[in-house]
PDB file of C-alpha atoms and ligand atoms in Angstrom:
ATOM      1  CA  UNK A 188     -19.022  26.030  34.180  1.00 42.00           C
ATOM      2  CA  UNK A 189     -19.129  29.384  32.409  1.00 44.00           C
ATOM      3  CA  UNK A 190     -19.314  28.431  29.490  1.00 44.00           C
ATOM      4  CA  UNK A 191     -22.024  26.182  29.290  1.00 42.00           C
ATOM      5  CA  UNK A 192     -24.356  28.417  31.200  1.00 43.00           C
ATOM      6  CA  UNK A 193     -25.877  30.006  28.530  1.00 48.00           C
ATOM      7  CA  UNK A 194     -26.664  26.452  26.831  1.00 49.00           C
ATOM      8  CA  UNK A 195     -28.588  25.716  29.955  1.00 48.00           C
ATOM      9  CA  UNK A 196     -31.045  28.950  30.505  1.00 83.00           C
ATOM     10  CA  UNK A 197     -31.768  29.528  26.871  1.00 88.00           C
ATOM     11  CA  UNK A 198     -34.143  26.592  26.909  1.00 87.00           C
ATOM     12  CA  UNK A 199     -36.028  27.657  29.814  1.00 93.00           C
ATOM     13  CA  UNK A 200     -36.170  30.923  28.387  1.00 95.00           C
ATOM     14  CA  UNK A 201     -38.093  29.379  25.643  1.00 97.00           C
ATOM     15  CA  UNK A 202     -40.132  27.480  27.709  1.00 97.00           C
ATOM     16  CA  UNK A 203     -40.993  30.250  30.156  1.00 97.00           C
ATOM     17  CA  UNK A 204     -42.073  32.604  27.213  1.00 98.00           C
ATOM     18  CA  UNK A 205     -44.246  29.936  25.367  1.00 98.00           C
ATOM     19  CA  UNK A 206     -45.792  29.359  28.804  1.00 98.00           C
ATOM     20  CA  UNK A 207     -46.806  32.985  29.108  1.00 98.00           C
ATOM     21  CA  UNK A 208     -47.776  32.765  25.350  1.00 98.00           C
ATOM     22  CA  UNK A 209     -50.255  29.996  26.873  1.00 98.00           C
ATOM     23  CA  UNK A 210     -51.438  32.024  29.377  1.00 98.00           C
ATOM     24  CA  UNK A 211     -52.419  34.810  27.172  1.00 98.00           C
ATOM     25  CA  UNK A 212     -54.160  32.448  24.531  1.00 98.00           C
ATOM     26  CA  UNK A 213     -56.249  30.515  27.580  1.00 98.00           C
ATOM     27  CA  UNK A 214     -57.251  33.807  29.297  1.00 97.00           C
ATOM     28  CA  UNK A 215     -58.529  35.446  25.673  1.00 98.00           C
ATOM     29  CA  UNK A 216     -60.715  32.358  25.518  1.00 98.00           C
ATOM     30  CA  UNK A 217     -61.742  32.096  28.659  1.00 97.00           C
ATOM     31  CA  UNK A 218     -63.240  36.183  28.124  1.00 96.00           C
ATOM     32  CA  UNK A 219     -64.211  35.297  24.581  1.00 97.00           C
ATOM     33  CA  UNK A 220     -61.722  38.051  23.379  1.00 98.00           C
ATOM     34  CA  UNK A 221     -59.218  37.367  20.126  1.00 98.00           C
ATOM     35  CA  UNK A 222     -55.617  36.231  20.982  1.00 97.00           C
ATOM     36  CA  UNK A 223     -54.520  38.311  18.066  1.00 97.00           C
ATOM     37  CA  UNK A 224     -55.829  41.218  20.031  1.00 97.00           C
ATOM     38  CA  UNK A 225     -53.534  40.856  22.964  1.00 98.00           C
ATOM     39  CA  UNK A 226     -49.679  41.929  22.391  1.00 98.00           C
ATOM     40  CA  UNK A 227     -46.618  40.731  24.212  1.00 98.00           C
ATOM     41  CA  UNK A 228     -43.665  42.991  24.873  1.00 99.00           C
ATOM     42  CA  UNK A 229     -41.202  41.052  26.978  1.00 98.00           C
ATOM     43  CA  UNK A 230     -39.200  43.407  29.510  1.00 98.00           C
ATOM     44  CA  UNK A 231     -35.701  42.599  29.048  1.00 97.00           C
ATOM     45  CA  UNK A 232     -34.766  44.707  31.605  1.00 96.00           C
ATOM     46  CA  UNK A 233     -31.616  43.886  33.647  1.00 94.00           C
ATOM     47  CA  UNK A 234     -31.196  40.583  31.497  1.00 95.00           C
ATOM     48  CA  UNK A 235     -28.406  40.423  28.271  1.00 94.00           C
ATOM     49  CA  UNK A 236     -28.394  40.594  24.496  1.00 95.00           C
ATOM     50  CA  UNK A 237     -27.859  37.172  24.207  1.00 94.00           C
ATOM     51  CA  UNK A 238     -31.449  36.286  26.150  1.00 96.00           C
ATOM     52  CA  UNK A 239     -33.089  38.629  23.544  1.00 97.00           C
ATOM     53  CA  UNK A 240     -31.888  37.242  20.261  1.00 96.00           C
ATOM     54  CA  UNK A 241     -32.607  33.703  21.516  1.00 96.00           C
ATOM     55  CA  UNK A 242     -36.128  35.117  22.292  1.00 97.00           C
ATOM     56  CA  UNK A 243     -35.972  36.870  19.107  1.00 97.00           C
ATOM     57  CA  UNK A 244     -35.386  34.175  17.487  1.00 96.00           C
ATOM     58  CA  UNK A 245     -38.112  32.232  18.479  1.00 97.00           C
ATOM     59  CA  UNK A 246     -40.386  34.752  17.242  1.00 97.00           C
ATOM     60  CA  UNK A 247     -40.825  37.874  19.493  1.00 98.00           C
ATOM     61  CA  UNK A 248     -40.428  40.961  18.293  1.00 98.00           C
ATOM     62  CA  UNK A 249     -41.213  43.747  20.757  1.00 98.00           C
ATOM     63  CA  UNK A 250     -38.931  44.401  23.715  1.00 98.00           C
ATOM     64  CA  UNK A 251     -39.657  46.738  26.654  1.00 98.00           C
ATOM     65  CA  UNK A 252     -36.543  48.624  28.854  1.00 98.00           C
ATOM     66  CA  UNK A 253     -36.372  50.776  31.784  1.00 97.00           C
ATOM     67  CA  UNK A 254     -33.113  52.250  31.926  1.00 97.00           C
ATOM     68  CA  UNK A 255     -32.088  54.123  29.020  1.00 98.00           C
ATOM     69  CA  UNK A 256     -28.088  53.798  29.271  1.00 97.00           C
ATOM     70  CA  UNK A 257     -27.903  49.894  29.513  1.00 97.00           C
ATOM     71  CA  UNK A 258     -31.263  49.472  26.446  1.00 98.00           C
ATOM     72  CA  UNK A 259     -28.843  52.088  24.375  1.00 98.00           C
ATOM     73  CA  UNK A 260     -26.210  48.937  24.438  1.00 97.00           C
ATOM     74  CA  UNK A 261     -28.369  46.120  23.971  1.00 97.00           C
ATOM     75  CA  UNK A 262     -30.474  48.007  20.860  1.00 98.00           C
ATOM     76  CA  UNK A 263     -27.035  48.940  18.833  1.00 97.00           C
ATOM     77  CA  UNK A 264     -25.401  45.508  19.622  1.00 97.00           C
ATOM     78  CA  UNK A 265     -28.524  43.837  18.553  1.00 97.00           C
ATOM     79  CA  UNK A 266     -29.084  46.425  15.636  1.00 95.00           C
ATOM     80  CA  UNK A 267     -26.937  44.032  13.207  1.00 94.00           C
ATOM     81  CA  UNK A 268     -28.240  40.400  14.674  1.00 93.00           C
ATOM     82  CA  UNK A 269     -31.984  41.061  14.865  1.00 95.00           C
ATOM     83  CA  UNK A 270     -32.560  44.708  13.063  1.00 94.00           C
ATOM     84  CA  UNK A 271     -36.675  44.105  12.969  1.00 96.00           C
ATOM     85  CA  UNK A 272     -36.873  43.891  16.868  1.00 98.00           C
ATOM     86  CA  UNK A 273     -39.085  46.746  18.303  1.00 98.00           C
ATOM     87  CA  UNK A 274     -38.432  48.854  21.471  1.00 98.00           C
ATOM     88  CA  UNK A 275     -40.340  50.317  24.115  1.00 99.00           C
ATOM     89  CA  UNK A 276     -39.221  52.397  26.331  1.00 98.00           C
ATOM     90  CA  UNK A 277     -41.341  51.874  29.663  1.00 98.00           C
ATOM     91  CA  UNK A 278     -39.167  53.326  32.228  1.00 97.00           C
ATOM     92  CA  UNK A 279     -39.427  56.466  34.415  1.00 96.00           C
ATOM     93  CA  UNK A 280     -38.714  59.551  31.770  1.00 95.00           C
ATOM     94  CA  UNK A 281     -36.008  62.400  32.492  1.00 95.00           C
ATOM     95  CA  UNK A 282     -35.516  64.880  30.693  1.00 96.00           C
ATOM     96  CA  UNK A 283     -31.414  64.313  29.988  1.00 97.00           C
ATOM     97  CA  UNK A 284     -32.421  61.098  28.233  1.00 97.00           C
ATOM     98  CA  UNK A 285     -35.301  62.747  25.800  1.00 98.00           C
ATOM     99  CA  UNK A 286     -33.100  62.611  22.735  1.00 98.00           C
ATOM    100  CA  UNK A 287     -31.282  58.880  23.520  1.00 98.00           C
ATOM    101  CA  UNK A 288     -35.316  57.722  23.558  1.00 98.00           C
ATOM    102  CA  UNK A 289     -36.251  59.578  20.881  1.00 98.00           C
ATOM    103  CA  UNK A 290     -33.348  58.451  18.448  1.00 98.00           C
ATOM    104  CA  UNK A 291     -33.108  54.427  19.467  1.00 98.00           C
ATOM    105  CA  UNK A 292     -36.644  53.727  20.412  1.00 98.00           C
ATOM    106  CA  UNK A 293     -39.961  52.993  18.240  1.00 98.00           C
ATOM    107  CA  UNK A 294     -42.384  53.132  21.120  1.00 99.00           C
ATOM    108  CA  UNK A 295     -42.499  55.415  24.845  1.00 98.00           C
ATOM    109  CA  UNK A 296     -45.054  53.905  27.110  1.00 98.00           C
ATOM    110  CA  UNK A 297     -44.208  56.011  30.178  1.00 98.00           C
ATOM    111  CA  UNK A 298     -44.978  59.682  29.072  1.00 98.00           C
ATOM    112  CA  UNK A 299     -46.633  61.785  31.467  1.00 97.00           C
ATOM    113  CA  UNK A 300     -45.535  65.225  30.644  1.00 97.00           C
ATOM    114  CA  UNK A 301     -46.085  67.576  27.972  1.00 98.00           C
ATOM    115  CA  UNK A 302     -42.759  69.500  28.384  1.00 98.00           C
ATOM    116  CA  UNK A 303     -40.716  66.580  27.492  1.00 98.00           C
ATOM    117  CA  UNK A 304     -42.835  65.196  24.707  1.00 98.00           C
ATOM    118  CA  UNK A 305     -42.384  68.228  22.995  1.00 98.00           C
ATOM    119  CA  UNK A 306     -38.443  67.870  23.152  1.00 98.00           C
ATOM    120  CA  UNK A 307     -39.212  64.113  22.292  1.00 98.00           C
ATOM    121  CA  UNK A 308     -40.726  65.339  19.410  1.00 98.00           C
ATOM    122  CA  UNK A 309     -38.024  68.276  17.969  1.00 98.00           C
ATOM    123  CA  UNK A 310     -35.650  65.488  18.481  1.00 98.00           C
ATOM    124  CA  UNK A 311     -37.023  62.518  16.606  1.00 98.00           C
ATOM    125  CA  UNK A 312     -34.724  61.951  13.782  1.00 98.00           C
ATOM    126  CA  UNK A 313     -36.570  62.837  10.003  1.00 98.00           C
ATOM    127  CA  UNK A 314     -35.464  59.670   9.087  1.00 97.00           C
ATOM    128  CA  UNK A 315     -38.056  57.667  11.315  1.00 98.00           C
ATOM    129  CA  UNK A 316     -41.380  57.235  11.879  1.00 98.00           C
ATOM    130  CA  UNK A 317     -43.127  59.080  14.722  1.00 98.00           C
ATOM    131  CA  UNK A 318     -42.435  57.846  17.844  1.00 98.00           C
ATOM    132  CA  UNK A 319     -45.271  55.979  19.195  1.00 98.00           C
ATOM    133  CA  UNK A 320     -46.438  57.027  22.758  1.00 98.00           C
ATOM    134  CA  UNK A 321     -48.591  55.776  25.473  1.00 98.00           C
ATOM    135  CA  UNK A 322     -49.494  57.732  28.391  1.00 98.00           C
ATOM    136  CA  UNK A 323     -49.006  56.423  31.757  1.00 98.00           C
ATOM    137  CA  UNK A 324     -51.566  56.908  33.903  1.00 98.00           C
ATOM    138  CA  UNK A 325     -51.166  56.968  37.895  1.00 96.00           C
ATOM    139  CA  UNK A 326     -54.270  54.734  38.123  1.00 93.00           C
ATOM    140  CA  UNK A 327     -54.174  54.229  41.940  1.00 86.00           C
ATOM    141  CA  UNK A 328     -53.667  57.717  42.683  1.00 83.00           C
ATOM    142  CA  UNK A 329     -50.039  56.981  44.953  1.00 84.00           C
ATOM    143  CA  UNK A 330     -48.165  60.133  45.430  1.00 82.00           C
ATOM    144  CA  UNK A 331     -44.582  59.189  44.049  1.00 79.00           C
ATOM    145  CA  UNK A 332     -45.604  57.813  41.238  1.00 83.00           C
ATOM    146  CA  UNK A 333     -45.237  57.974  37.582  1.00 91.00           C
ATOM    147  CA  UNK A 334     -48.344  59.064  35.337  1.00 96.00           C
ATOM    148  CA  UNK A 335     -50.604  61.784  34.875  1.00 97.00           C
ATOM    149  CA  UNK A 336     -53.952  61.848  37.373  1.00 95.00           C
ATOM    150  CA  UNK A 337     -57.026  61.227  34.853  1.00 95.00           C
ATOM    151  CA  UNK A 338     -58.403  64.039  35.408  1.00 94.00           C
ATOM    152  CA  UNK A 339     -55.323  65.705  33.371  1.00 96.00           C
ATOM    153  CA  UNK A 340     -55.298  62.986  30.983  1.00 98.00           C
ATOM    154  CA  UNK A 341     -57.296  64.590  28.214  1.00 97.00           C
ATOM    155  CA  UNK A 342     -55.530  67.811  28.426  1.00 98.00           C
ATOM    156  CA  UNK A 343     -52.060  66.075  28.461  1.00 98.00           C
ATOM    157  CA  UNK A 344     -53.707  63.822  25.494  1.00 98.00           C
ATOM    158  CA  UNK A 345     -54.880  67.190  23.145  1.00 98.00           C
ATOM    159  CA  UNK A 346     -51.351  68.674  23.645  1.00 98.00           C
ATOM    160  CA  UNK A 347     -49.456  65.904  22.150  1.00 98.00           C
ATOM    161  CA  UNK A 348     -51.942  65.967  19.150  1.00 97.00           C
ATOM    162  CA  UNK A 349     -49.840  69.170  18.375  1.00 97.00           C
ATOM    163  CA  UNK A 350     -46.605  67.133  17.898  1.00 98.00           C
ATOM    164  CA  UNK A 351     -45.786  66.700  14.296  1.00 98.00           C
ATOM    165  CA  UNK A 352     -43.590  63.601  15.221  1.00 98.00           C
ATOM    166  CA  UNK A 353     -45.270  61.488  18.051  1.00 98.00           C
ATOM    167  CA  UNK A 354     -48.426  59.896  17.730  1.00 98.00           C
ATOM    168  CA  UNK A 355     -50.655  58.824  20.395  1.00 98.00           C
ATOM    169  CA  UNK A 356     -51.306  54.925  20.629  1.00 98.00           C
ATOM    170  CA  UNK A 357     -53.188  54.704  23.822  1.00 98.00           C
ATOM    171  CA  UNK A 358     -52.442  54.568  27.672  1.00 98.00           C
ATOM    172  CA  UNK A 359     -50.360  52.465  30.158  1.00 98.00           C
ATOM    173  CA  UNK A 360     -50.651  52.081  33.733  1.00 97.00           C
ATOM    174  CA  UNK A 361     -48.615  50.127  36.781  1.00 95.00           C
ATOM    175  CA  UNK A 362     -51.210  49.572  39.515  1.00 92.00           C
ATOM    176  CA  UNK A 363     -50.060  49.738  43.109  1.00 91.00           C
ATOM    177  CA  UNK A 364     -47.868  46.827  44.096  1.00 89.00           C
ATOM    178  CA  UNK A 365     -50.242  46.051  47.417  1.00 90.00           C
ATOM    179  CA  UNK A 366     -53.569  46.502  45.649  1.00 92.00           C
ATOM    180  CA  UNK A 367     -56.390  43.599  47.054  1.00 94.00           C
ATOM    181  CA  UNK A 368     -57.519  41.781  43.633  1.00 94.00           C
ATOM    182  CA  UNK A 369     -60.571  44.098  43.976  1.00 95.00           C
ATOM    183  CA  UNK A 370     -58.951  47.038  43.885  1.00 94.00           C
ATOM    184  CA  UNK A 371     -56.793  45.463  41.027  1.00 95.00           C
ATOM    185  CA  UNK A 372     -59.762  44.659  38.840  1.00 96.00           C
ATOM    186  CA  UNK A 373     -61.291  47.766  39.773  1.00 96.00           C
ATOM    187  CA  UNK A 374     -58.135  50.269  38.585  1.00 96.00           C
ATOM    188  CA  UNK A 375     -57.746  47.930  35.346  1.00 97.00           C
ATOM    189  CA  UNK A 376     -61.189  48.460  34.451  1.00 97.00           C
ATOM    190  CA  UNK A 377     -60.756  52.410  35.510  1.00 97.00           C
ATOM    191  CA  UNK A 378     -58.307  52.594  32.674  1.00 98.00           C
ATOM    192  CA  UNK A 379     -60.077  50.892  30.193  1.00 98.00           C
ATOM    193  CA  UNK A 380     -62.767  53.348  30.847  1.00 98.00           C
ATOM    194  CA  UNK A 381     -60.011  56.230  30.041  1.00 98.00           C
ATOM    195  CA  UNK A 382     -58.977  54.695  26.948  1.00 98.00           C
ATOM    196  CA  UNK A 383     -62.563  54.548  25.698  1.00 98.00           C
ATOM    197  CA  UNK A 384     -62.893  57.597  25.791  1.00 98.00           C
ATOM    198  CA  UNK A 385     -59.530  58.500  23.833  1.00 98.00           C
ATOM    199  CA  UNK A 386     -60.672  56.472  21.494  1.00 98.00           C
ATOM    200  CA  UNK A 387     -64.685  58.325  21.484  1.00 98.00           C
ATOM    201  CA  UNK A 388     -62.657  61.449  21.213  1.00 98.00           C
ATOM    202  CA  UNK A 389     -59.671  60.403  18.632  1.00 98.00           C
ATOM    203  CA  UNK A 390     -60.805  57.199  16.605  1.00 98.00           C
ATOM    204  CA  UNK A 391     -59.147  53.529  15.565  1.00 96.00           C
ATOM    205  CA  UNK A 392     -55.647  55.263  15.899  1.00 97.00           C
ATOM    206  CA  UNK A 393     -56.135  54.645  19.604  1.00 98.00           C
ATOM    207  CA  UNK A 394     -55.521  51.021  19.683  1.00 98.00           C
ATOM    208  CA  UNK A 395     -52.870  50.424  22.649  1.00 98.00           C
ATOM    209  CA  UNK A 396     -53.815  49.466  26.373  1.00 98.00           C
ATOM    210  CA  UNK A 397     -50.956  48.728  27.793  1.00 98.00           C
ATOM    211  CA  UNK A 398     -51.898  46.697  31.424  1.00 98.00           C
ATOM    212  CA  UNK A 399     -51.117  43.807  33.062  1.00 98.00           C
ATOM    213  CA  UNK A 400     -47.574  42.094  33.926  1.00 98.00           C
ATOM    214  CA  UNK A 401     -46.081  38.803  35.288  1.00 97.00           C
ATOM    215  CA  UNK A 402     -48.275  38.318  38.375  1.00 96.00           C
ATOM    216  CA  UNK A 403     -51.894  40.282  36.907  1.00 96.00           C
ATOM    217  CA  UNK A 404     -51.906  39.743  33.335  1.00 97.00           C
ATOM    218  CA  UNK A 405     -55.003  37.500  33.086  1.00 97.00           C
ATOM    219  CA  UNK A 406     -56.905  39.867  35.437  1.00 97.00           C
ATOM    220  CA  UNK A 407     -55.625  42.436  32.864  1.00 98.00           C
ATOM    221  CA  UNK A 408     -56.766  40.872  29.961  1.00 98.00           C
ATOM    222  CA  UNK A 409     -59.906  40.379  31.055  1.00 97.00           C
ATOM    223  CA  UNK A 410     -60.538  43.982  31.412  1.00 98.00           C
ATOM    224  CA  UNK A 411     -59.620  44.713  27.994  1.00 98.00           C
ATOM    225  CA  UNK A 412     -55.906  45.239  27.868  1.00 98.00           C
ATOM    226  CA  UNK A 413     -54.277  44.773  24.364  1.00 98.00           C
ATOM    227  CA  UNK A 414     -50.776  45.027  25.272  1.00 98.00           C
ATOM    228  CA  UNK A 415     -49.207  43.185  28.347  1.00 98.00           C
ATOM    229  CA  UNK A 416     -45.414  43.553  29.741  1.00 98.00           C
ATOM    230  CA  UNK A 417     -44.058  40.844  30.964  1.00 98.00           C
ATOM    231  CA  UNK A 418     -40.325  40.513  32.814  1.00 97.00           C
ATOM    232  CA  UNK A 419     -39.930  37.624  35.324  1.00 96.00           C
ATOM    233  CA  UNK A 420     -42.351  35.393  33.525  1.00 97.00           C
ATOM    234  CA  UNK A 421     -40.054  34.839  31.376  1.00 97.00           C
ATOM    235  CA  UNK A 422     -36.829  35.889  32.287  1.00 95.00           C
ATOM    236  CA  UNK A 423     -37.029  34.777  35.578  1.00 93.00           C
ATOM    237  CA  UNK A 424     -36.542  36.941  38.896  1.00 91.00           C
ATOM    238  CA  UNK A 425     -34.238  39.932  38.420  1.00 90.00           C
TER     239      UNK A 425
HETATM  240  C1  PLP V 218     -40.391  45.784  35.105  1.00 58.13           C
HETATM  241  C2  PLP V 218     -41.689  46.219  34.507  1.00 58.13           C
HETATM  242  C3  PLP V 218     -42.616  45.291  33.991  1.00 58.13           C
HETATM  243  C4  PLP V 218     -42.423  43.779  34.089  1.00 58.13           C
HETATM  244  O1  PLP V 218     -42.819  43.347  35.348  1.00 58.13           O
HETATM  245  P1  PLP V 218     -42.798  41.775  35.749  1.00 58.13           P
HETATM  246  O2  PLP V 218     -43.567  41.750  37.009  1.00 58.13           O
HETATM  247  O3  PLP V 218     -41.371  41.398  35.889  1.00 58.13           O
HETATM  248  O4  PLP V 218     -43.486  41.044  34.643  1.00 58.13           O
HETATM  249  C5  PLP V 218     -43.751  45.774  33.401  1.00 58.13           C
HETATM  250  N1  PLP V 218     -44.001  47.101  33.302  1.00 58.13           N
HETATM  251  C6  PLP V 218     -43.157  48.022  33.795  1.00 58.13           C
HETATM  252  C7  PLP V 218     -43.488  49.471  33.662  1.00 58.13           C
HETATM  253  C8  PLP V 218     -41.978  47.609  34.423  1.00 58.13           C
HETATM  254  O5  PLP V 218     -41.152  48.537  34.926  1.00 58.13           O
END
């Protein structure tokens, strides 16, 4: 039975993730926006290396993790099968796991203070490009959450224009699990109005709105989101 198990999901996997590819290209043209506009990153959290190079494979590229000890495996054992994937790091950020982010990943979606982006940035190797960073914004205002308030969002955004080795790609948000579709729309639309204003303040080089997941992403897309993260959509339930 073992054995053949992998034989069985990989073709679902596919399916799942063209589906969501489907979804994204219906929604653009139902809001008139261009598909080419709208990124996936596919959260492989919790699922293995071999469900990433079949997805790989197929053609997608950009991979999203929240736990930095078990993406550190999956990155170096993929690093030889698939060495043009790129990695996002989207989890919560402490401050012990700075450098293992800032020598194995391309991209950190979830940075919300200025203290550890400047250790992100003395430890980013020479030998790579800047890290690329989002900030995460606590868009629904709940206490125990991840993300700067926007109110401290341009602040935290000059500060990391000091860092020689990030660079600042735009913002990210999680809306709160229980939010009414209204409030939904209304907090997607709340950060689109942020990033607008990075991008009055900073130019093109702002080009990353990272919202919407499995469950919102149309509602997402709709309010302007280039970048959405999807996990059980196509990996199934973790
Ligand atoms: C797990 C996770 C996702 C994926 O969520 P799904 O509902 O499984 O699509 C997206 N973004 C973040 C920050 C996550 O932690």
């Amino acid at each position: 039975m073992g054995n053949s198990q992998p034989a069985l999901i990989i073709p679902a996997l596919i399916e799942n993730w063209q589906a969501v590819r489907a979804r994204i290209l219906q929604c653009a043209s139902n809001c008139g926006r261009n598909p080419d506009e709208i990124h996936l990153l596919a959260v492989s959290k919790t699922f293995p290396p071999a469900a990433i190079a079949a997805l790989a494979q197929a053609g997608q590229t950009s991979f999203g993790e929240n736990y930095v000890q078990e993406a550190l495996q999956k990155i170096l054992e993929l690093k030889s099968i698939e060495p043009a994937l790129i990695w996002h790091f989207i989890g919560p950020l402490q401050r012990n796991k700075t450098r293992s982010i800032a020598e194995h990943f391309d991209w950190i979606q979830s940075l919300d203070r200025f203290e550890l982006a400047q250790r992100l940035s003395t430890q980013r190797p020479l030998a790579l490009p800047a890290l690329q960073c989002c900030i995460q914004v606590n868009i629904s205002a709940e206490p125990q959450k991840n993300g700067v308030s926007p109110q401290a969002l341009l602040v935290l955004a000059e500060q990391l224009q000091k860092l020689p080795r990030l660079r600042l790609r735009g913002l990210m948000a999680v809306p709160s699990a229980t939010a009414t579709p209204a409030e939904l729309q209304a907090s997607f639309e709340h950060l689109n109005q942020l990033f607008q204003t990075l991008r009055e303040r900073y130019g093109s080089s702002i080009d990353t709105l990272s919202m919407g997941m499995s469950a919102d992403l149309e509602a997402a897309v709709a309010a302007g989101s280039t970048l959405v993260r999807v996990g059980t959509a196509i990996f199934g339930a973790r």
